[in-house]
Coordinates of C-alpha atoms (C1' of nucleotides) in Angstrom, one line a residue:
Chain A
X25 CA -170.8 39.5 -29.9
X26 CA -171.9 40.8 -33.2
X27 CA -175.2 42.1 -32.4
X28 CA -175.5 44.8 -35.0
X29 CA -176.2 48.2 -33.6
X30 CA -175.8 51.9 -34.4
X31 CA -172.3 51.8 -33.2
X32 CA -171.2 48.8 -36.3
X33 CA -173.3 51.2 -38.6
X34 CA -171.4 53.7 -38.1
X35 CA -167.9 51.6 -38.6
X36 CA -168.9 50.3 -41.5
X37 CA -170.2 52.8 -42.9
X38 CA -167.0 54.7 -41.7
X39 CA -164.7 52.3 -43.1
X40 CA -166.8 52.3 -46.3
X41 CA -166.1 56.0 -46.8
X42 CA -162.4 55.7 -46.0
X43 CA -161.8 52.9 -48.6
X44 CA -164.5 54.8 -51.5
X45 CA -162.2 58.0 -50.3
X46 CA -159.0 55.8 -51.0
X47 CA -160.1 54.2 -54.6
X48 CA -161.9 57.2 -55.8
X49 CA -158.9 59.9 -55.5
X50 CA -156.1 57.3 -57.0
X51 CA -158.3 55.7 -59.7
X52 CA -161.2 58.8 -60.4
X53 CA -164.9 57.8 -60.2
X54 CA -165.0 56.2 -64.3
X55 CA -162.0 54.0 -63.3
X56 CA -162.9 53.0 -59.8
X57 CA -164.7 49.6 -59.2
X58 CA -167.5 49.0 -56.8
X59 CA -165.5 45.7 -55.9
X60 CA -161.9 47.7 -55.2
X61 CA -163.4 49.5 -52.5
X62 CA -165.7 46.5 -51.2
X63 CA -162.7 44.1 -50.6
X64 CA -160.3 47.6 -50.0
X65 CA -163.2 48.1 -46.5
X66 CA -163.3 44.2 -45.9
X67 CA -166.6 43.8 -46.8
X68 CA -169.0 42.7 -49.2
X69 CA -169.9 44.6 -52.5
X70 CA -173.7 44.2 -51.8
X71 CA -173.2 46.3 -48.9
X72 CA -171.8 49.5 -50.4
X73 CA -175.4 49.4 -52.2
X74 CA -176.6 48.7 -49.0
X75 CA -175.1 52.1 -47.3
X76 CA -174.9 54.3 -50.6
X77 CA -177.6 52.7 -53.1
X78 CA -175.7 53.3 -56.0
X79 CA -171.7 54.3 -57.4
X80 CA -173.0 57.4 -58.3
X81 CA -174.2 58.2 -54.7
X82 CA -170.8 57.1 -53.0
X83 CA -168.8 59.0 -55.5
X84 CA -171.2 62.8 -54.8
X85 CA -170.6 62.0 -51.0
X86 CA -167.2 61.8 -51.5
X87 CA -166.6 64.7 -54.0
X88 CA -168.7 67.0 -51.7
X89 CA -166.3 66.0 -48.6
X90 CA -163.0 66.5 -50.5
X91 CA -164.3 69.6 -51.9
X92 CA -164.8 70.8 -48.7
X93 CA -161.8 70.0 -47.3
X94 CA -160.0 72.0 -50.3
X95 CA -162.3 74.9 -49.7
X96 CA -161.6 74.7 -46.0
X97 CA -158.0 75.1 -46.8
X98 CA -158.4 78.3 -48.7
X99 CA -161.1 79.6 -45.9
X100 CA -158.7 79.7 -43.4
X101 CA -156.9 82.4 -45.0
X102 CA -158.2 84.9 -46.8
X103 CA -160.5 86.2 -44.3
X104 CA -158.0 87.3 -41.4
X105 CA -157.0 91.1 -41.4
X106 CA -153.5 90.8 -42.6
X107 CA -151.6 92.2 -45.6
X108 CA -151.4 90.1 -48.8
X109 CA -147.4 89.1 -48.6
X110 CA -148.4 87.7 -45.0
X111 CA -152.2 85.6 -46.9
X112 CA -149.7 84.2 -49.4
X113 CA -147.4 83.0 -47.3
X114 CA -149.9 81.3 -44.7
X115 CA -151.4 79.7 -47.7
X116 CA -148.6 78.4 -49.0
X117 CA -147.5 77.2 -45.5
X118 CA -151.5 75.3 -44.7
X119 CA -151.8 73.9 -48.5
X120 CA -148.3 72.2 -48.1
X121 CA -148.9 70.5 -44.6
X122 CA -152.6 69.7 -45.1
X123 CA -151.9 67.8 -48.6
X124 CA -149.5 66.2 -47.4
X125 CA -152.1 64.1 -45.6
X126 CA -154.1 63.9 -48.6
X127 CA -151.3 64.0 -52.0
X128 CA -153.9 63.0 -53.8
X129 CA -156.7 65.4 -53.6
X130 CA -156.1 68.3 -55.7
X131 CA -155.5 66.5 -58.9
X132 CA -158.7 64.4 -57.7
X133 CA -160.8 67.2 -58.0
X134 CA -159.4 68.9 -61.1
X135 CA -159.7 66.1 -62.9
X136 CA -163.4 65.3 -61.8
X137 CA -164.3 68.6 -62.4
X138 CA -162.8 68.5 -65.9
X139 CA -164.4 65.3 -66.6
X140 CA -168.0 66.5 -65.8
X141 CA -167.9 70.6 -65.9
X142 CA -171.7 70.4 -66.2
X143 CA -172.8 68.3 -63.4
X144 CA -171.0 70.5 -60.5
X145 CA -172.9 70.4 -57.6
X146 CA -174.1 73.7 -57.1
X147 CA -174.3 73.5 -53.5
X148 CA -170.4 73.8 -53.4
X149 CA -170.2 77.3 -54.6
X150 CA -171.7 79.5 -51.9
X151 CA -172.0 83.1 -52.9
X152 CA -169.9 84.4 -50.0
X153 CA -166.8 82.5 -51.3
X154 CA -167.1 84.2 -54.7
X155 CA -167.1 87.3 -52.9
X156 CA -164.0 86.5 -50.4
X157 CA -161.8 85.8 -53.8
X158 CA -162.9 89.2 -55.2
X159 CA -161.8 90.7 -51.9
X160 CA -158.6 89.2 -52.0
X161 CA -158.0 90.8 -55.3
X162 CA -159.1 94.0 -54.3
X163 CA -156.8 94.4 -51.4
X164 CA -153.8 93.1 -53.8
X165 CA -154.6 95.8 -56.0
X166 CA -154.7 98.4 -53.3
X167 CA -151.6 97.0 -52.0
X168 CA -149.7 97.5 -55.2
X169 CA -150.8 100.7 -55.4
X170 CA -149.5 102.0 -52.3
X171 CA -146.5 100.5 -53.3
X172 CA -146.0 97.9 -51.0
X173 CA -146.0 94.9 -53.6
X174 CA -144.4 94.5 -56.9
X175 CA -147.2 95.3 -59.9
X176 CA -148.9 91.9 -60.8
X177 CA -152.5 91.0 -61.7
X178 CA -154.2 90.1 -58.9
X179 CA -154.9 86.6 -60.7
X180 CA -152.2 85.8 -61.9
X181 CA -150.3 86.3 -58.8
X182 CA -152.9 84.1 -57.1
X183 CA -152.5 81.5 -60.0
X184 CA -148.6 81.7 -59.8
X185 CA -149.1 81.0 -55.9
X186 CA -151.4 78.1 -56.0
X187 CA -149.5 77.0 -59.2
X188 CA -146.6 76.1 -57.5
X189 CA -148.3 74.9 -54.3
X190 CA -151.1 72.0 -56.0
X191 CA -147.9 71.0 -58.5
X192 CA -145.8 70.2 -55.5
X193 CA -148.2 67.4 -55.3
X194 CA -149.9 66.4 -58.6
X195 CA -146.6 65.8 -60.2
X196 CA -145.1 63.6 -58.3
X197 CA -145.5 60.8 -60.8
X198 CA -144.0 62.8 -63.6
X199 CA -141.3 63.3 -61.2
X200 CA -140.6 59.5 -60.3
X201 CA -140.8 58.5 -64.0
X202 CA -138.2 61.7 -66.0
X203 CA -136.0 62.3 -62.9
X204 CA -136.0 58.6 -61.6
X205 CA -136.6 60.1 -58.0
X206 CA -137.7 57.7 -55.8
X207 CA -139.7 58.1 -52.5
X208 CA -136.7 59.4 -49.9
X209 CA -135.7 62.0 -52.2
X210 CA -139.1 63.3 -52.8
X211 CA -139.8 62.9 -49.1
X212 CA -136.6 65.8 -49.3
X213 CA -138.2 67.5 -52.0
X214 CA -141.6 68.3 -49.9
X215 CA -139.7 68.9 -46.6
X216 CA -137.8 72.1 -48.3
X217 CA -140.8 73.0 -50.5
X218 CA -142.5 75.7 -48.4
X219 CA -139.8 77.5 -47.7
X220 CA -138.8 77.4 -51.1
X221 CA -142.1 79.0 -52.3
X222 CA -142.6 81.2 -49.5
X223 CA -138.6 82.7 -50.5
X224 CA -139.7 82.5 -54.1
X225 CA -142.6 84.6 -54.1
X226 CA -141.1 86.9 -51.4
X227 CA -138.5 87.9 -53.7
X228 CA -140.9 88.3 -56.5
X229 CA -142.7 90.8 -54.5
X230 CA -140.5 93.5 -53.3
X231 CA -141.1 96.5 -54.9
X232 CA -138.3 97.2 -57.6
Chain B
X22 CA -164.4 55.7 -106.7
X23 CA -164.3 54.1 -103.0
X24 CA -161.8 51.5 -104.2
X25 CA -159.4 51.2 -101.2
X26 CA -155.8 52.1 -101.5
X27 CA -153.0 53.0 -99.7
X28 CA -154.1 56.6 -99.2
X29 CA -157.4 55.3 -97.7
X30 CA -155.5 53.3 -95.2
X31 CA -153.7 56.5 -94.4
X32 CA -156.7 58.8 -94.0
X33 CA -158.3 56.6 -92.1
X34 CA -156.0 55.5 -89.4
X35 CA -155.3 59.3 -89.2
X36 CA -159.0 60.0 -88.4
X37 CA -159.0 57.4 -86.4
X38 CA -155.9 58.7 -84.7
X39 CA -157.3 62.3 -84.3
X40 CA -160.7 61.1 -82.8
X41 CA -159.2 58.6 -80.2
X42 CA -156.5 61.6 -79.2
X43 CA -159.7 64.1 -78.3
X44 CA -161.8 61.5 -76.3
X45 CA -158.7 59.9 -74.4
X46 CA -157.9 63.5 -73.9
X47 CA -160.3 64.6 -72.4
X48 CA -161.8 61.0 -70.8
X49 CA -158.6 59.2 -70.4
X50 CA -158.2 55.4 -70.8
X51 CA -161.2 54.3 -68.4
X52 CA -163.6 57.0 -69.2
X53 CA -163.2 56.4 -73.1
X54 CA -165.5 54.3 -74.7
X55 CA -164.6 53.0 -78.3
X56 CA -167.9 53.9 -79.3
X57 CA -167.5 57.6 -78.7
X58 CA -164.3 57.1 -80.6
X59 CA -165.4 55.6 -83.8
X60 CA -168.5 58.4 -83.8
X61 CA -165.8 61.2 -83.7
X62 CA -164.0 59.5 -86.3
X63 CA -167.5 58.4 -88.5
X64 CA -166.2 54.9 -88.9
X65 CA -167.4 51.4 -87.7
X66 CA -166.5 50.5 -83.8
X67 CA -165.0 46.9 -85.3
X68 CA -162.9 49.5 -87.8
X69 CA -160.8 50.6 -84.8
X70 CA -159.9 46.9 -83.9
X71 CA -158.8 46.1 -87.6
X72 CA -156.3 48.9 -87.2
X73 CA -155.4 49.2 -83.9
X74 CA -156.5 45.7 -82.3
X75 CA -157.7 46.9 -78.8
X76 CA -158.7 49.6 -76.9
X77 CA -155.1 49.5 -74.8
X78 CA -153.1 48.9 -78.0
X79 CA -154.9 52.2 -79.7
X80 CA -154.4 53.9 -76.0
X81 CA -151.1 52.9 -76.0
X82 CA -150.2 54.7 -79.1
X83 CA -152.0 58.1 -78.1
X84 CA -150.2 58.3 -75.2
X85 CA -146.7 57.8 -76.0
X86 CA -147.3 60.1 -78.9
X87 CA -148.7 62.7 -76.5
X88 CA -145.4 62.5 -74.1
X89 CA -143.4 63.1 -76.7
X90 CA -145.2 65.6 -77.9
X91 CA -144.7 67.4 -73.9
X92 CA -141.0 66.3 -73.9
X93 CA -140.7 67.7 -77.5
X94 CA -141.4 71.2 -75.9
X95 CA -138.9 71.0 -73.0
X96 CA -136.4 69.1 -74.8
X97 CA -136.4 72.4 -77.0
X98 CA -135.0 75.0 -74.9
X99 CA -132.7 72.5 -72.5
X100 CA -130.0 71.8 -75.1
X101 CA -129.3 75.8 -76.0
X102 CA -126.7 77.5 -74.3
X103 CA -127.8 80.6 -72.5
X104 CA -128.6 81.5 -69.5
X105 CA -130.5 80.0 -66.8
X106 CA -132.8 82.8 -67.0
X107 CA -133.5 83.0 -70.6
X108 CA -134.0 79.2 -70.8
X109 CA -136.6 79.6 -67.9
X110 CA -138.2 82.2 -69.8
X111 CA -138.0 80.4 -73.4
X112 CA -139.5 77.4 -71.6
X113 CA -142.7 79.6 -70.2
X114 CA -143.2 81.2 -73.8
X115 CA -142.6 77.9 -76.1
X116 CA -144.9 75.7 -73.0
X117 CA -147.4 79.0 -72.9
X118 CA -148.1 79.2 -76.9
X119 CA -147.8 75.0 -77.6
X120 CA -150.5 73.9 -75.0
X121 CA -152.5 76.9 -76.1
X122 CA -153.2 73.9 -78.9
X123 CA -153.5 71.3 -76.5
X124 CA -154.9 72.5 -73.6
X125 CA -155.7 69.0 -71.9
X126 CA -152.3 67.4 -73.1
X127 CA -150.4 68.1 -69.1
X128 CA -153.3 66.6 -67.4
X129 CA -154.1 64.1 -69.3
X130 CA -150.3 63.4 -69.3
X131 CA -150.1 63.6 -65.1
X132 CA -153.2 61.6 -64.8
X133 CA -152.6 58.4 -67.0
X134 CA -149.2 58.2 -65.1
X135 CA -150.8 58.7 -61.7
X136 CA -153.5 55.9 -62.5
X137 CA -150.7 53.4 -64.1
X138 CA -147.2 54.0 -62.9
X139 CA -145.8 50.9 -62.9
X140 CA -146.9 50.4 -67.1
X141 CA -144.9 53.3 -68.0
X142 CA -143.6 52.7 -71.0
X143 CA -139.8 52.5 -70.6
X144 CA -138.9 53.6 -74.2
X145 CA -140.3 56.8 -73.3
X146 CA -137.5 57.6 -70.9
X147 CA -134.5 57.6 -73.3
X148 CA -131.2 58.2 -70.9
X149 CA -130.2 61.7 -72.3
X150 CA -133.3 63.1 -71.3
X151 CA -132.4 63.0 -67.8
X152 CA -128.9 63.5 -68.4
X153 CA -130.1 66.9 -70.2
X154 CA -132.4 67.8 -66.9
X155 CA -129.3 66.9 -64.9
X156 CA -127.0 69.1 -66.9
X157 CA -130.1 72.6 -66.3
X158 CA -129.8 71.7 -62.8
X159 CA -125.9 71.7 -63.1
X160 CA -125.8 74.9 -64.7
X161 CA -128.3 76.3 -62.5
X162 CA -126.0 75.9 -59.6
X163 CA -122.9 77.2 -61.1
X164 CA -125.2 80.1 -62.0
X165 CA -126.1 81.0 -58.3
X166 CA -123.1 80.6 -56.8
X167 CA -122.1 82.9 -59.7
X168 CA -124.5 85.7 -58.5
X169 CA -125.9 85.8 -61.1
X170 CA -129.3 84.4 -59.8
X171 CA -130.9 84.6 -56.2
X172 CA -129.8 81.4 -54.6
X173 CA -133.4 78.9 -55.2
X174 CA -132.5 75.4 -55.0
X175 CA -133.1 74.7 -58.9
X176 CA -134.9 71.7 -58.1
X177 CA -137.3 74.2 -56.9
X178 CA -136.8 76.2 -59.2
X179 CA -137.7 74.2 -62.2
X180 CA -140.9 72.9 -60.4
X181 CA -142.1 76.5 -59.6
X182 CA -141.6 77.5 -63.7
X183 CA -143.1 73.9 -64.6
X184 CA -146.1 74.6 -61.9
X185 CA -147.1 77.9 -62.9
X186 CA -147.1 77.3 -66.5
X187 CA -149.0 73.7 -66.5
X188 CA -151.5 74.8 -63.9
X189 CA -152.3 77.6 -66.0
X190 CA -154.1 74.9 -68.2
X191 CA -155.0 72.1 -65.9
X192 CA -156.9 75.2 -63.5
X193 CA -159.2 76.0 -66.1
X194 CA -162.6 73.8 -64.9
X195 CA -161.5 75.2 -61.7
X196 CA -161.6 78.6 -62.4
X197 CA -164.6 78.9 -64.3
X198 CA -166.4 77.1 -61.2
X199 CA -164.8 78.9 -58.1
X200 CA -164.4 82.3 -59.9
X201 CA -167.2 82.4 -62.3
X202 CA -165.0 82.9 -65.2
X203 CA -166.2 83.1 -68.5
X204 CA -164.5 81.8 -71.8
X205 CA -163.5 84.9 -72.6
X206 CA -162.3 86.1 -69.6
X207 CA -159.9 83.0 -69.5
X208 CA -159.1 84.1 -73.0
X209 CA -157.9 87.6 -72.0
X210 CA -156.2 85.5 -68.9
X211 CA -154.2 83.4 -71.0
X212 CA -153.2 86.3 -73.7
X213 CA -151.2 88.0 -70.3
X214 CA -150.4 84.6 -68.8
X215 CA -147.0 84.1 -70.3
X216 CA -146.1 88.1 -69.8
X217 CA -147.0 87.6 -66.1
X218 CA -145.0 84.3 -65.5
X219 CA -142.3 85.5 -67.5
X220 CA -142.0 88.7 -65.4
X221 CA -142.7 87.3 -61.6
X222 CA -139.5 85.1 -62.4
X223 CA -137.0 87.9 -63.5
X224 CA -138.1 89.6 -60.4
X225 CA -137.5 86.7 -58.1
X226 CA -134.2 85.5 -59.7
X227 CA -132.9 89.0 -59.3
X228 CA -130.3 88.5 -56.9
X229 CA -130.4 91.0 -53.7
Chain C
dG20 C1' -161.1 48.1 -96.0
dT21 C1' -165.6 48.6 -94.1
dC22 C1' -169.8 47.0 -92.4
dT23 C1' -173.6 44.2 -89.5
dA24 C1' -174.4 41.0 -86.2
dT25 C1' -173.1 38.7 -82.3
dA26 C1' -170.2 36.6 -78.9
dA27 C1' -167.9 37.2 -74.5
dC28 C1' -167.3 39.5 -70.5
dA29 C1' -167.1 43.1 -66.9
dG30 C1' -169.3 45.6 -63.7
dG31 C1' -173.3 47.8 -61.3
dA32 C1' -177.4 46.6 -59.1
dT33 C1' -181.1 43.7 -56.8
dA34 C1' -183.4 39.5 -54.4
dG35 C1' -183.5 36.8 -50.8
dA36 C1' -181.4 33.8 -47.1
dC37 C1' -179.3 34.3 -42.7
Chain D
dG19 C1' -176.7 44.5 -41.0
dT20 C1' -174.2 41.3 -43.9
dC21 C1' -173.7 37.7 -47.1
dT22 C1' -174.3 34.6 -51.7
dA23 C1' -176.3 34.2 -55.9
dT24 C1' -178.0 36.2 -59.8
dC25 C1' -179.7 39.6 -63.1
dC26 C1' -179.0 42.9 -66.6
dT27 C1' -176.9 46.5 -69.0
dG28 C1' -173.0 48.4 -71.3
dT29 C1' -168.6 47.7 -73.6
dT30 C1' -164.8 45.3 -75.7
dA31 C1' -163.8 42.2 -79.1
dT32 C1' -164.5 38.8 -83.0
dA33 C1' -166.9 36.4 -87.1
dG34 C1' -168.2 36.7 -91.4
dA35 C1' -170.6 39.1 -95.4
dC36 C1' -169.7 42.5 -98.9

DNA sequence: GTCTATAACAGGATAGAC
DNA sequence: GTCTATCCTGTTATAGAC
């Protein structure tokens, strides 16, 4: 009945990830404990050496995930052939419903990237997505331009954009401790929040 | 000539104070290491504990200093009585030009609260604080239905002001990774940061 | 008040039985 | 593949000399 084979690998090592994925983004790699995410998967410490050989190992396998599943969020939009009102809008719209599944991960990676600027795994930053961003800013230029957006810097409208998205989520504490919400009313909060941002920067934008 | 006085004790605890404030800034709590601490300051490690007892006691008085430090800056504009509008826009330049001297006070802020929300320190949360925010989002409302403002729940509208102006700071790591930004670059972004918040707000608060 | 030396402990990692 | 027991390093904290 417990004849380990490549299927209970896979579990474990499965269930190992989840939990690591779980004490990692809430407590950051320096304040995670090997132990937290043993008894958090229901198994033994020795064994997350066993999988993952060392912290250090199990905390790049996650980063690198979570990364990519940030990335993978921004992907999704900039490439298709629309104008910039309608990228902005469809970001706003993905960030807000994919984080809600995961409210913890954007401050997860700011923070680990703050932490350790130097030790960025390279592999992360494929050229092409360099050169999508610069796109993006090139078409808002061209956009303003013709007239058909209000005059901001390309960056700063992006920043203003994801500004407002990633804080939806990294400040809930903040907003739980200085406007004693509690979890019903932030529940609220997040239900009107894309449209909120979506009319927000739409009004921003028309052309004066 | 190294006779100890009072002055000493003052001097020191400062430097003590100063050191502890840049490495919990930039570590927090469980990526600080006393040693790193009493380095920065060029004192003994055992000097930190005849001052400040433990490493949660000395953390303990960094932090609540920092949050008042952040509340200091919003408290500032709540209380005046203008607009809705200038007040936003008092908030981004005071918040813009004051983290400009801290620039890892907001995450180190969100971060510790994230990690430990239950140990908030209650006498951080005097009652009129929230009565002040309560008041904004008061006055807010009165100013919509008013005309005087496009109709953004001010919730909302509060968090967007908050989320562009904090992420302006917290992005930085971020930037310089995804975008290849240099320091001076994010120099010249942050000179035309406060301009550029300051001016996507009027133009979304102008009612249509 | 400041230092050196050391105690006390936490946490990551490994050996070895099953 | 999974567990128990143990090692070993790094880190907080204290004792005691100056």
């Amino acid at each position: 009945m417990d004849k380990p084979n490549s299927q209970d690998r896979v579990d474990t090592e499965a269930r190992i990830l989840e939990a690591a994925r779980l004490v990692f983004f809430k407590q950051g790699m320096a304040g995670a404990r090997m132990q937290d995410i043993a008894n958090q998967a229901g198994v033994n410490k020795a064994l997350l050496h066993y999988y993952f050989r060392s912290k250090d190992k199990l905390f790049q396998t996650i980063f690198i995930q979570a990364f990519q599943t940030m990335l993978a969020s921004f992907k999704e939009i900039i490439v298709s052939p629309v104008g910039i009102r309608e990228k902005l809008e469809a970001f706003i719209h993905i960030y807000i419903s994919n984080m809600r599944q995961n409210p913890y991960l954007p401050l997860f990676i700011i923070n680990e990237i703050n932490k350790n600027p130097d030790s960025f795994p390279k592999q992360l930053i494929p050229q092409h997505n360099q050169v999508d961003l610069r796109q993006l800013f090139v078409q808002a230029q061209k956009e303003i331009e013709e007239g058909k957006i209000a005059p901001f810097k390309p960056l700063h409208l992006i920043m203003n954009v994801l500004g407002m998205s990633i804080f939806t989520f990294i400040a809930k504490p903040m907003m739980v401790q200085m406007l004693g919400i509690n979890e019903t009313q932030y529940e609220t909060f997040l239900n009107e929040r894309e449209e909120q941002i979506i009319s927000f920067v739409r009004s921003a934008l028309n052309p004066s």
